[in-house]
Short mmCIF file of C-alpha atoms and ligand atoms in Angstrom, two decimals:
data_model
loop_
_atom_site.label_atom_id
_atom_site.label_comp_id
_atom_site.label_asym_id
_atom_site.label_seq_id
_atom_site.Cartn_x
_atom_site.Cartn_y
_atom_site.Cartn_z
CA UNK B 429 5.81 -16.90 15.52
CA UNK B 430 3.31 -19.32 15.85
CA UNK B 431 1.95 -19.90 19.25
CA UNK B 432 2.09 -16.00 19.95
CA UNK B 433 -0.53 -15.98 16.36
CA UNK B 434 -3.91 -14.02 17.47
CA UNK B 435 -6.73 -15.49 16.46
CA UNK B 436 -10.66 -14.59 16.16
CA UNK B 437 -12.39 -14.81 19.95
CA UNK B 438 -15.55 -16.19 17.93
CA UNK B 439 -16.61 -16.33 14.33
CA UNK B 440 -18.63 -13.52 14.88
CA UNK B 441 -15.62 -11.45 15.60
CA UNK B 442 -14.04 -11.99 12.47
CA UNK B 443 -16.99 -11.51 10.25
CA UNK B 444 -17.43 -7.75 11.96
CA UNK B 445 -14.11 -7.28 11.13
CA UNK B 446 -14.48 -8.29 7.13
CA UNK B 447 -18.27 -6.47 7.31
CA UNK B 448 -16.53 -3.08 8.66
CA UNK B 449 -14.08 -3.35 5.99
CA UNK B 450 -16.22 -4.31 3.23
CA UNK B 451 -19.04 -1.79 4.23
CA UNK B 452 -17.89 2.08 3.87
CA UNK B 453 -17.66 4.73 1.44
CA UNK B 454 -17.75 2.09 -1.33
CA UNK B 455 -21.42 1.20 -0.62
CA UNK B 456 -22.61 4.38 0.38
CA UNK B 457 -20.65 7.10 -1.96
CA UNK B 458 -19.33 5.13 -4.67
CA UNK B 459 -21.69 2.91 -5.50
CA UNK B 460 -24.44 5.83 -6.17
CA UNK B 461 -22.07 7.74 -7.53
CA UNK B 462 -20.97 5.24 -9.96
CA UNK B 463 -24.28 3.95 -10.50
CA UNK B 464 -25.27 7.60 -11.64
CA UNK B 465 -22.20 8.08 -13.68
CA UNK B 466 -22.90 4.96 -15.90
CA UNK B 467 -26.14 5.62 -16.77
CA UNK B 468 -27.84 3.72 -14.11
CA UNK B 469 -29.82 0.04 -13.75
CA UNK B 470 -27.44 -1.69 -16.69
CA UNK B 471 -24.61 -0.82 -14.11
CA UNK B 472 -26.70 -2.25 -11.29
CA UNK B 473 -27.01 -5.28 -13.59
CA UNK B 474 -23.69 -5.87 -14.43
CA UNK B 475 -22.35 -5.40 -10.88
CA UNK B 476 -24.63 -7.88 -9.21
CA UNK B 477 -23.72 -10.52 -12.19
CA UNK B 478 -20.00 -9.90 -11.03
CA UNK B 479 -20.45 -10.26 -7.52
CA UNK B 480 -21.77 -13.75 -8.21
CA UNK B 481 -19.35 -14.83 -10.84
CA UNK B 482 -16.40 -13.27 -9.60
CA UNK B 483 -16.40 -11.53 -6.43
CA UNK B 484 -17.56 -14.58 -4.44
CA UNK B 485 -15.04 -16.82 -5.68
CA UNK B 486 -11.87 -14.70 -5.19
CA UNK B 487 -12.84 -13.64 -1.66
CA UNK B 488 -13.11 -17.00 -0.71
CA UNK B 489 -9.82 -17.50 -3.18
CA UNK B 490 -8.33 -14.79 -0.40
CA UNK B 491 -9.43 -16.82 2.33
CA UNK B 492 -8.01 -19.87 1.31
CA UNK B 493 -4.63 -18.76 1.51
CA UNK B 494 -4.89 -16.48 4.63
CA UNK B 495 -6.09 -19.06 6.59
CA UNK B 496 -4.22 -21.92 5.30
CA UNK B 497 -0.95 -19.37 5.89
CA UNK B 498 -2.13 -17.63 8.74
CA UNK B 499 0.30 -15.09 7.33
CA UNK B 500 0.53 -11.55 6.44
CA UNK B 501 0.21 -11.28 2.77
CA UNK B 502 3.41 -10.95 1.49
CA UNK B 503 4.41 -14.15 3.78
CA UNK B 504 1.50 -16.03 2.84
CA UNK B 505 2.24 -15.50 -0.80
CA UNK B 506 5.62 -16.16 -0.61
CA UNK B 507 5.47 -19.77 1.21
CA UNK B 508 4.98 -21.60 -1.87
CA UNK B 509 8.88 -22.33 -1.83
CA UNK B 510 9.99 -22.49 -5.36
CA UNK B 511 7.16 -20.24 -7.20
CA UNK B 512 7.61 -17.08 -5.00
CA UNK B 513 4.74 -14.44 -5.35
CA UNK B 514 5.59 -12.16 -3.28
CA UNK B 515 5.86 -9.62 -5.18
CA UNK B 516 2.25 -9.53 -5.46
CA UNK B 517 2.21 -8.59 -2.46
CA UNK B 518 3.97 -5.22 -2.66
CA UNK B 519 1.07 -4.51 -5.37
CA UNK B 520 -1.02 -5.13 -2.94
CA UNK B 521 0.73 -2.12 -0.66
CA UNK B 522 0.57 0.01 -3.70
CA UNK B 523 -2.96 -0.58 -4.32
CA UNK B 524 -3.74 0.05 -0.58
CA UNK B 525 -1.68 3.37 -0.76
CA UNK B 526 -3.42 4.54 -3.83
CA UNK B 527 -6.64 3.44 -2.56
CA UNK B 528 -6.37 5.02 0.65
CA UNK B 529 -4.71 8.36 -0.73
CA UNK B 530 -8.17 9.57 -1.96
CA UNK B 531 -10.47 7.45 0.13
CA UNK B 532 -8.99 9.57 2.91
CA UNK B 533 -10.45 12.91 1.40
CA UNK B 534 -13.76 11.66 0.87
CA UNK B 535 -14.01 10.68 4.60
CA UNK B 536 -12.12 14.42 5.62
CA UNK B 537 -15.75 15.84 3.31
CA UNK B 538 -17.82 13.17 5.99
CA UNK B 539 -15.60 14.93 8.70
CA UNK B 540 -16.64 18.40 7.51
CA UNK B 541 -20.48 17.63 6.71
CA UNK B 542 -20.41 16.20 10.61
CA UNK B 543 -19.53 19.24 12.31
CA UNK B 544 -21.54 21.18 9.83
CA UNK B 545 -25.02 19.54 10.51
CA UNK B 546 -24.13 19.89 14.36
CA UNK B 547 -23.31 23.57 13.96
CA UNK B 548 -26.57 23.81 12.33
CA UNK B 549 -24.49 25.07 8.83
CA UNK B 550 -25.35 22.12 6.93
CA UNK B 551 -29.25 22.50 6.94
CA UNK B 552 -29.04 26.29 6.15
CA UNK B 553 -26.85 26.21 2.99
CA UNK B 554 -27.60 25.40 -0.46
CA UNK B 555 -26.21 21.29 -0.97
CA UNK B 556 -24.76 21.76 -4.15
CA UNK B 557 -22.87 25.34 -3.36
CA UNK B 558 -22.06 23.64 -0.27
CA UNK B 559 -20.36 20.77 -1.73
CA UNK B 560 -18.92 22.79 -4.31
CA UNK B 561 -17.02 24.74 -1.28
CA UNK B 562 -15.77 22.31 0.39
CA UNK B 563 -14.79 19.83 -1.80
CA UNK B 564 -10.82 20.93 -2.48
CA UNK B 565 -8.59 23.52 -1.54
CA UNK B 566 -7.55 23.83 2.53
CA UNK B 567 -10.52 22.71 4.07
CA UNK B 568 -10.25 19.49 2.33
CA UNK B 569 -6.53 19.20 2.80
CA UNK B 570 -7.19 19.29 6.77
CA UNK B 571 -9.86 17.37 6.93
CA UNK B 572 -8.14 14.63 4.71
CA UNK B 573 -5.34 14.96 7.45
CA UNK B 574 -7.42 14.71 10.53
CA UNK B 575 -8.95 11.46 8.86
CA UNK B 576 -5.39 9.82 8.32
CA UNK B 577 -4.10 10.87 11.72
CA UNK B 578 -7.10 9.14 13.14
CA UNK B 579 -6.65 5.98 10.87
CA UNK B 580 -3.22 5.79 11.62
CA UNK B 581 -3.06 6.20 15.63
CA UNK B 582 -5.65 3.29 15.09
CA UNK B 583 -3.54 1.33 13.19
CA UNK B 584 -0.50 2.09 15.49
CA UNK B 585 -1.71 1.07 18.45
CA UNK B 586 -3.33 -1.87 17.67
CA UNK B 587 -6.87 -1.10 19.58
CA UNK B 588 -8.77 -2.22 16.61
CA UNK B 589 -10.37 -4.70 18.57
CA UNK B 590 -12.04 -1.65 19.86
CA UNK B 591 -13.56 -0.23 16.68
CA UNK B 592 -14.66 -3.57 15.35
CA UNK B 593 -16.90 -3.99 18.23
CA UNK B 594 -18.72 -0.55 17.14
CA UNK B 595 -19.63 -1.80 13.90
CA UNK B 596 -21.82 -4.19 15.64
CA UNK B 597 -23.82 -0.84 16.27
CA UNK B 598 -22.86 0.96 13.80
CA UNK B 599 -24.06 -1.06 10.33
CA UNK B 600 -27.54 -1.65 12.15
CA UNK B 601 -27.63 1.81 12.61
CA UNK B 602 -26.96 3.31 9.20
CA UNK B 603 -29.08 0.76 7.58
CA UNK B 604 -31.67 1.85 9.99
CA UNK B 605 -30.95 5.19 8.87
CA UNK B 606 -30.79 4.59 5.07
CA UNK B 607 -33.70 2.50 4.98
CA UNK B 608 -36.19 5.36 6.72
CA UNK B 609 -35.07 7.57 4.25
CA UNK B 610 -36.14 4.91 1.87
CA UNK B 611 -39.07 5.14 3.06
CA UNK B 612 -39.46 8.60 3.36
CA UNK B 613 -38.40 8.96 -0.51
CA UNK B 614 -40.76 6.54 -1.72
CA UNK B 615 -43.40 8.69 -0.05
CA UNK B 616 -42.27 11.82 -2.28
CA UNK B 617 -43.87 12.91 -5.23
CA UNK B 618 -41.90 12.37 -8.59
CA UNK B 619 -39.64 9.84 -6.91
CA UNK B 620 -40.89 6.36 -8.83
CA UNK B 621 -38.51 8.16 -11.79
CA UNK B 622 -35.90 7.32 -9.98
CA UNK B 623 -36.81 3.60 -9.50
CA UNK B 624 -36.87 3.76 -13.06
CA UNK B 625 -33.21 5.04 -13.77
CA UNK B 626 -31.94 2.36 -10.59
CA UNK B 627 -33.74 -0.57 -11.45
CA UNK B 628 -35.45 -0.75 -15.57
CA UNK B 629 -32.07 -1.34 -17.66
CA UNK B 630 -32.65 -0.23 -20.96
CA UNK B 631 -31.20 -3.31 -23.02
CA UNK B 632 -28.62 -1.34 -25.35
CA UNK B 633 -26.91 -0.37 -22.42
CA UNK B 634 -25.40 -3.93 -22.04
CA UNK B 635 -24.10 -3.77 -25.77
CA UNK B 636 -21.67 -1.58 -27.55
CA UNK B 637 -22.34 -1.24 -31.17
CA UNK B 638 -19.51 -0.25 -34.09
CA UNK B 639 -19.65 0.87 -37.21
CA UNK B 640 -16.92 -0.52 -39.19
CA UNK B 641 -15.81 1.15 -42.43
CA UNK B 642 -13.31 -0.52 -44.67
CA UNK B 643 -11.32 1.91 -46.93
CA UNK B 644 -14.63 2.57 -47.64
CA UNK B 645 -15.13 -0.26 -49.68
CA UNK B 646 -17.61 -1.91 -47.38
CA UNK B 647 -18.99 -0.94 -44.09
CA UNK B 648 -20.98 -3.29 -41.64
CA UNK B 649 -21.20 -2.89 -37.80
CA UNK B 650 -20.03 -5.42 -34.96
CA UNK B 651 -21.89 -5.76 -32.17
CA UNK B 652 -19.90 -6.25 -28.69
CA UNK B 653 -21.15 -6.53 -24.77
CA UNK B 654 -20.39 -3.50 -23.61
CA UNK B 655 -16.97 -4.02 -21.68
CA UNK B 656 -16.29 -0.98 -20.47
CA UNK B 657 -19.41 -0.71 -18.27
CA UNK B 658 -18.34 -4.24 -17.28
CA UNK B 659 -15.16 -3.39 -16.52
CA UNK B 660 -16.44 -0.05 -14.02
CA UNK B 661 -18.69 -2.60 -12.59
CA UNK B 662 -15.98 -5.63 -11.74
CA UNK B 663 -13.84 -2.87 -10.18
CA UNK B 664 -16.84 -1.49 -7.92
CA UNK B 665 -17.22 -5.24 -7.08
CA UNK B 666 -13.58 -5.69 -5.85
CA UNK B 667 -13.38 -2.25 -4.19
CA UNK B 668 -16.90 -2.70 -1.98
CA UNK B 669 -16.18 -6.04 -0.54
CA UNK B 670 -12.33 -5.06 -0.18
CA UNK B 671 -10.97 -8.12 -2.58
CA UNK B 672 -7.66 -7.42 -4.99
CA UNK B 673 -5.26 -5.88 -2.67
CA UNK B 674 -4.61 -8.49 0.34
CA UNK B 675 -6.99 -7.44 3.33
CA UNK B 676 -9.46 -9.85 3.10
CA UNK B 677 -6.55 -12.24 3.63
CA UNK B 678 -4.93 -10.97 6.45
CA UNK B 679 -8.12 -10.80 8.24
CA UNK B 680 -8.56 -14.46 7.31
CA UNK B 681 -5.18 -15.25 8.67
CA UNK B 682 -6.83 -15.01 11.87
CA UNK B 683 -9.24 -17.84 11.63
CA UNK B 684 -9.46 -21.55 12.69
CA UNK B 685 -9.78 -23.98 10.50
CA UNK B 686 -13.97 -25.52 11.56
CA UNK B 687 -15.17 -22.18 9.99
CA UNK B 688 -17.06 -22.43 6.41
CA UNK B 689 -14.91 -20.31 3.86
CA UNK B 690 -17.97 -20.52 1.26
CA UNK B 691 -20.81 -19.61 4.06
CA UNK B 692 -19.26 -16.67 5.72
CA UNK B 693 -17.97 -15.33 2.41
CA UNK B 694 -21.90 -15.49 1.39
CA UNK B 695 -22.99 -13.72 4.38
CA UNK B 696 -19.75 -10.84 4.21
CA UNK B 697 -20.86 -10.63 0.44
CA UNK B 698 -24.65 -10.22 0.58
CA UNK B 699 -24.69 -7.84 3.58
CA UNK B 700 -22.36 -5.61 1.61
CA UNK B 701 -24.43 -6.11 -1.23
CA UNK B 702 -27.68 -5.31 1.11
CA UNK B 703 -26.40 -2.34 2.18
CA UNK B 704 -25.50 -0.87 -1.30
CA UNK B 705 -28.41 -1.71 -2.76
CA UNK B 706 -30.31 0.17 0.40
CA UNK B 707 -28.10 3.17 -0.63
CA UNK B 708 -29.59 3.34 -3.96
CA UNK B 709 -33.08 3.00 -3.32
CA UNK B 710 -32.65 6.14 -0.95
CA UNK B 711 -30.59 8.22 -3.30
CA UNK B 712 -32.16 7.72 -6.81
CA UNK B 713 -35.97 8.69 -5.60
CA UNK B 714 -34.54 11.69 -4.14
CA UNK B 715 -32.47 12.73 -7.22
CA UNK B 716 -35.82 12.66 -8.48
CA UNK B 717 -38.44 13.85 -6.75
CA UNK B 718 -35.84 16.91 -6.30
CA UNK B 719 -34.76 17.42 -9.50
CA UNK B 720 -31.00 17.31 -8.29
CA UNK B 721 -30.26 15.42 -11.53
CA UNK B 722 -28.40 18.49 -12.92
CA UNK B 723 -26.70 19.49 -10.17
CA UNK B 724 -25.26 15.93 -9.43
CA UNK B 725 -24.52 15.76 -13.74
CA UNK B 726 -21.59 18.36 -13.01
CA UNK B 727 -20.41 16.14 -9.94
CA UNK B 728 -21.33 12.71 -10.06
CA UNK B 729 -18.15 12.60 -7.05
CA UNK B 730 -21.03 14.54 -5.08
CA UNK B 731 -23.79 12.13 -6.03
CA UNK B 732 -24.08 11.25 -1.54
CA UNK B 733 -22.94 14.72 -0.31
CA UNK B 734 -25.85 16.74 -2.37
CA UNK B 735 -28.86 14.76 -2.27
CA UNK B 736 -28.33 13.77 1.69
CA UNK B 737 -28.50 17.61 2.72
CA UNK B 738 -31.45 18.07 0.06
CA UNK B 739 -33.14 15.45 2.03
CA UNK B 740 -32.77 16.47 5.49
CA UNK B 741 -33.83 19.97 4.47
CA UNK B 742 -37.08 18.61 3.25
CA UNK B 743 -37.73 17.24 6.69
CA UNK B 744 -38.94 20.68 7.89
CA UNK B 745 -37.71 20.94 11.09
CA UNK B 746 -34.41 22.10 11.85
CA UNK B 747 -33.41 20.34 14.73
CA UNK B 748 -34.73 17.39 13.54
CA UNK B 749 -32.53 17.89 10.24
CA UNK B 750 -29.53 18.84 11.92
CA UNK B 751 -29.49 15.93 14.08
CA UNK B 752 -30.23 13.09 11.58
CA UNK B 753 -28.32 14.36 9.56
CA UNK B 754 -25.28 14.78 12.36
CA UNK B 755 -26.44 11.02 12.62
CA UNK B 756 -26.53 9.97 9.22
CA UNK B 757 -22.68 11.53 8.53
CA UNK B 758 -21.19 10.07 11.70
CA UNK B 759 -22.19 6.50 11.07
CA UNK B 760 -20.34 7.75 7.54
CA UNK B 761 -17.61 8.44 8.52
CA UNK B 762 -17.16 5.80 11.12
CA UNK B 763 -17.90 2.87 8.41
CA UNK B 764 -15.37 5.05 6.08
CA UNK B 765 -12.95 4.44 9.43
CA UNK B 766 -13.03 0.86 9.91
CA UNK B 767 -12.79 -0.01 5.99
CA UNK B 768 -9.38 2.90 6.27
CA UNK B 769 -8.13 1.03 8.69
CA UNK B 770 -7.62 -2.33 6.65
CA UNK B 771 -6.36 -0.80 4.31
CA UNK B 772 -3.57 0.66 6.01
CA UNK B 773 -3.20 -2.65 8.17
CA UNK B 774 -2.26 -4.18 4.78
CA UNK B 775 0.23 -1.68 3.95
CA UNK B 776 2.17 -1.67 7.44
CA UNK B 777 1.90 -5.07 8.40
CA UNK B 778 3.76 -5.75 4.86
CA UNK B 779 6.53 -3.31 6.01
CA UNK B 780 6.69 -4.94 9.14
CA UNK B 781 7.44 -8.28 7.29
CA UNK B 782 9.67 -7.40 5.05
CA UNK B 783 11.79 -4.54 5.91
CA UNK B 784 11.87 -5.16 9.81
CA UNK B 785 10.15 -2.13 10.80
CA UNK B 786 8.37 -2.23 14.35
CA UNK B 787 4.33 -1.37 13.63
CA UNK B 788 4.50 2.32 14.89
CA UNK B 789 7.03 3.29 12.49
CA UNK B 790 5.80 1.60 10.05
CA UNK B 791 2.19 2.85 10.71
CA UNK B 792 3.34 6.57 11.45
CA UNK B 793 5.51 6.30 8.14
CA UNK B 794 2.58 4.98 6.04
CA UNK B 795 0.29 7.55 7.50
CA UNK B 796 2.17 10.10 6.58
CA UNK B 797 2.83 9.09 3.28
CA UNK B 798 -0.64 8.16 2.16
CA UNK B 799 -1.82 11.61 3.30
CA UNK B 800 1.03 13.74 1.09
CA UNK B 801 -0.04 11.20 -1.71
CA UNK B 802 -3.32 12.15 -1.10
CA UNK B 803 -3.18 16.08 -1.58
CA UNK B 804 -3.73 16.47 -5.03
CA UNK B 805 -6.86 14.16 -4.46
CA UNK B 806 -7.96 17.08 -1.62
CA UNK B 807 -7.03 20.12 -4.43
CA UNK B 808 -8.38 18.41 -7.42
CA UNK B 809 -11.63 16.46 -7.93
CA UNK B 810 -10.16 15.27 -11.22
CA UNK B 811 -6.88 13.65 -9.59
CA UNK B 812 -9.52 12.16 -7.27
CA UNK B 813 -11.39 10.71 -10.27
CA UNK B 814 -8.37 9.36 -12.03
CA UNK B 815 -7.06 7.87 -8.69
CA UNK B 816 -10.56 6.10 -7.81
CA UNK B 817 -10.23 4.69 -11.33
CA UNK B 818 -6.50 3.18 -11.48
CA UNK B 819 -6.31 2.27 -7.92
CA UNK B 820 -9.51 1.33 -7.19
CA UNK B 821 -10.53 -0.20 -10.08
CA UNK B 822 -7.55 -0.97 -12.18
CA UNK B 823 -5.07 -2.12 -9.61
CA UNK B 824 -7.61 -4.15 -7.92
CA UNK B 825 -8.79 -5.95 -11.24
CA UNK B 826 -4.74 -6.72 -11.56
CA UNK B 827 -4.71 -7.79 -7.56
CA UNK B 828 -7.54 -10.44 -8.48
CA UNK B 829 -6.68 -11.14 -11.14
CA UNK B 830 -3.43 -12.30 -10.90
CA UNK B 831 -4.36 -14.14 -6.98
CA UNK B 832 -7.29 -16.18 -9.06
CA UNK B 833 -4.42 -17.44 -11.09
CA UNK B 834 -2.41 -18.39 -7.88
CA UNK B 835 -5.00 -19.58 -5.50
CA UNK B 836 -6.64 -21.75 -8.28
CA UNK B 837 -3.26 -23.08 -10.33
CA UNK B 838 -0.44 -22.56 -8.45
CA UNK B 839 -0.97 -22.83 -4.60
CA UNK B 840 -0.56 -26.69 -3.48
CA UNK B 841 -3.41 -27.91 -0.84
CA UNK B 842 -5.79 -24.84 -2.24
CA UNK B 843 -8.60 -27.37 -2.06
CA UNK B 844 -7.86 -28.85 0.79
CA UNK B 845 -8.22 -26.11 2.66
CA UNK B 846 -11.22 -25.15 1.48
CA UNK B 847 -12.72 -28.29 2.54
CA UNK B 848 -11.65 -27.99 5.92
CA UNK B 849 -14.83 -26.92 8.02
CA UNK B 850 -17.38 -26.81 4.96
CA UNK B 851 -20.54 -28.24 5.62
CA UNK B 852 -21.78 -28.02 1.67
CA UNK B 853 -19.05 -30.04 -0.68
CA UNK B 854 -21.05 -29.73 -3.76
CA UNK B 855 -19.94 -26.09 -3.31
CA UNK B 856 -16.12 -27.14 -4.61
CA UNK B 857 -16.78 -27.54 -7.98
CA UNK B 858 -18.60 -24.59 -8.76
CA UNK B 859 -15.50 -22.53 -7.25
CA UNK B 860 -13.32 -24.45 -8.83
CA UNK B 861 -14.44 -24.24 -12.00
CA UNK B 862 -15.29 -20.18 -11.39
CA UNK B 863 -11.69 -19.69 -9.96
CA UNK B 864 -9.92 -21.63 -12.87
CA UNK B 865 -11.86 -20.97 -15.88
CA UNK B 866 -14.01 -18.19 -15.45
CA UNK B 867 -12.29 -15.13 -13.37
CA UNK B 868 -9.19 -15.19 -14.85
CA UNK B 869 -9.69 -15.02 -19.03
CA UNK B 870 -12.99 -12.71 -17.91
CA UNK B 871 -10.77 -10.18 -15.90
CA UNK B 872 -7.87 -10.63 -18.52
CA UNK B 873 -10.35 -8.97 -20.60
CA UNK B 874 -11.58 -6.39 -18.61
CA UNK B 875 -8.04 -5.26 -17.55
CA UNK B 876 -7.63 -4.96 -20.77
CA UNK B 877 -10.52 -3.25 -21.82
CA UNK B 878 -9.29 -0.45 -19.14
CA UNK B 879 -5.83 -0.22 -20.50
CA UNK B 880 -6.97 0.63 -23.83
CA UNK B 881 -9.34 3.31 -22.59
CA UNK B 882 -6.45 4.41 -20.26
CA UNK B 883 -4.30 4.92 -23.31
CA UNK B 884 -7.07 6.63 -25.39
CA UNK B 885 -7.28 9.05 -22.54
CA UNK B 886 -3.76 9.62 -22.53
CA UNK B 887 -3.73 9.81 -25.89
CA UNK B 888 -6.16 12.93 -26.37
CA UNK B 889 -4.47 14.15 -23.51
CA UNK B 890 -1.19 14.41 -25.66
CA UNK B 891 -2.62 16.13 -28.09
CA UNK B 892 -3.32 13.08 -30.51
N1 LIG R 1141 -14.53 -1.91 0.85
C1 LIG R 1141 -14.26 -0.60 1.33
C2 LIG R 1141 -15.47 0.27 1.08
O1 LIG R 1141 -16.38 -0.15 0.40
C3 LIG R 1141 -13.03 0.00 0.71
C4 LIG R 1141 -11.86 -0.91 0.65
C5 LIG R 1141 -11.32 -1.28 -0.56
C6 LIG R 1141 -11.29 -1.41 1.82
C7 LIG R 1141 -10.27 -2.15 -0.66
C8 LIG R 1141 -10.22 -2.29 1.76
C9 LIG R 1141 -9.73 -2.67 0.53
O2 LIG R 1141 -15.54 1.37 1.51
#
């Protein structure tokens, strides 16, 4: 098994690979999106307080063990010998299948917008009917299905070395992209409201406040952080830099032991963090200066696909329009392509490992799977929702949560292998004591801070 083991050409090599799967629709439509659905900066707040405290730690918690395993990461968690987790790993697969399921259709919209902006369609239609056409029903449905069958004949025949190469011109590009239209936005009149919304938290955002009333003898009110917007935030942490569900570990499997776990999960982290913040400053100005607050209120899922159209129009020129924005939805979907791919590399390589399939069955029969799963996302915008929230926030949370517990109490020689090419070992007690005492009782909390709103939901649902 061993010697045959392929391994990273150079370091650069395997921090494309973990860029392209951290950077994608996460940074670019989900964290606006998001950003807008909670109300704004507070969001913003919370999420860059997470990445420090928690998302840092657990990626390089994740590349501890795939590179001390150099296993898949059912194998890798399963080594231990007499504690056997490796039934995390098959929450991983289901994570990566939910995940994937709906990530799928918002890539098939990317698709769509692409050949509408080079048919010249795009820049002649109204952004929010648009959107509102396109979003479900059989357009979606194919799209969603072109996306997979792409993803998949990637993942089947193993030329990813291929498409990791193109995000070395790919993430310059859109961030070349995204910041001009930063630019251009700032210029616009009525856009510093939209700095306002993305960056000035208003301070009783961050707490929740209750009144209490006790048989109505007394009534006094509690005061609480406001753990629900924390919880939405930790889970856009984990989904944007890929963390909870096992890729970020099977790409590590692939490294040698003189790199710097703490260093090159800095610079995977901050890029991704780079590039969503970028996002933001381009989308919120517009929202703005284009009063396309209402029409994004009915669809915060459309927050990206409405206000990039509404920009391009502004441009003027119609060529112009029609080819940035052919541009600006390419790089899209492309970024949306190499961040699919690891997630269905997590999914087949673990039926590859543990049910003795070859890859292109297992691949072709994943495919296929994720895209029937992932029809009810393409029909209904509401199953999308509800999917993006258990899978991609939920699951994840669970997926971290539970591999902070392993990597930082179970695993033997966790700290060894961390120290194994570090050039900063001041850094190990800071992780350690994140890793141990921090991430786990703080994401016990917000997991169950989600299951109680999960259950409220359900509840009115049922009639209650
Ligand atoms: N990080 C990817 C994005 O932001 C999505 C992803 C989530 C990929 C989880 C792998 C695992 O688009």
């Amino acid at each position: 098994m061993e010697e045959g083991r392929e391994s990273w050409g150079t370091r650069v090599g395997f921090i494309l690979a973990a860029v392209g799967s951290a950077v994608g629709l996460g940074n670019i439509w989900r964290f606006p999106y998001l950003t807008a659905k909670n109300g704004g900066a507070g969001f913003v707040f919370f999420y860059i307080f997470l990445l420090i405290l928690i998302g840092i730690p657990v990626m390089i918690a994740e590349f501890i063990l795939g590179r001390s395993s150099r296993r898949s990461p059912v194998q890798a968690l399963s080594q231990a010998g007499e504690n056997n987790w490796g039934g995390l790993g098959y929450l991983f697969v289901l994570t990566g299948f939910g995940i994937l399921s709906y990530y799928s259709v918002v890539a098939g919209w990317a698709i769509k917008y692409t050949l509408d902006a080079l048919g010249g369609i795009l820049m002649q239609s109204d952004p929010q009917k648009y959107f509102e056409s396109i979003n479900t029903g059989g357009e979606a449905v194919f799209y969603h299905l072109l996306f997979m069958a792409v993803t998949t004949g990637i993942v089947l025949s193993g030329v990813k070395k291929g498409i990791e190469r193109s995000v070395k011109l790919l993430i310059p590009l859109l961030v070349v992209l995204i910041a001009g239209l930063a630019i251009w936005a700032f210029s616009q009149p009525g856009s510093l409201a939209g700095y306002a919304f993305y960056l000035s938290p208003d301070f009783d955002v961050f707490i929740n406040t209750y009144q209490v009333n006790i048989f109505g003898l007394s009534e006094f009110s509690l005061t609480f952080l406001n753990l629900s917007l924390l919880a939405s935030a930790a889970g856009q942490t984990f989904f944007t830099l890929s963390l909870g569900m096992g890729a970020m570990i099977t790409y590590s499997s692939y490294l040698s032991s003189d790199e710097d776990l703490i260093h090159e999960s800095m610079i995977i982290s901050f890029s991704n963090f780079g590039i969503s913040f970028l996002s933001g400053l381009m989308i919120f100005p517009i929202i703005k200066a284009f009063n396309l607050s209402e029409a994004i209120s009915e669809s915060t899922l459309g927050t990206l696909f409405i206000t990039i159209p509404k920009a391009f129009q502004q441009l003027g020129n119609f060529y112009w329009s029609s080819a940035l924005s052919f541009i600006f939805f390419v790089c899209l979907m492309l970024a949306a392509l190499t961040s699919a791919v690891s997630l269905l590399e997590v999914v087949t390589s673990t039926l590859m490992d543990e049910i003795n399939v070859k890859r292109k069955p297992a691949a072709a029969g994943s495919g296929l799977a994720i895209f029937l799963a992932g029809i009810p996302a393409a029909i209904s915008m509401k199953w999308l929702a509800k999917a993006d929230q258990i899978a991609g926030h939920f699951l994840l949370m669970l997926g971290g949560f539970l591999m902070a517990i392993y990597v930082g109490w179970i695993m033997k020689g966790a700290f060894k292998e961390l120290k194994k090419g570090l050039k900063t070992e001041e850094a190990i007690l800071p992780w350690t004591i994140l890793i141990r005492y921090i991430v786990p009782p703080a994401l016990l909390a917000l997991l169950c801070t989600f299951t109680w709103e999960i259950s409220l939901e359900l509840w009115a649902l049922i009639g209650g």
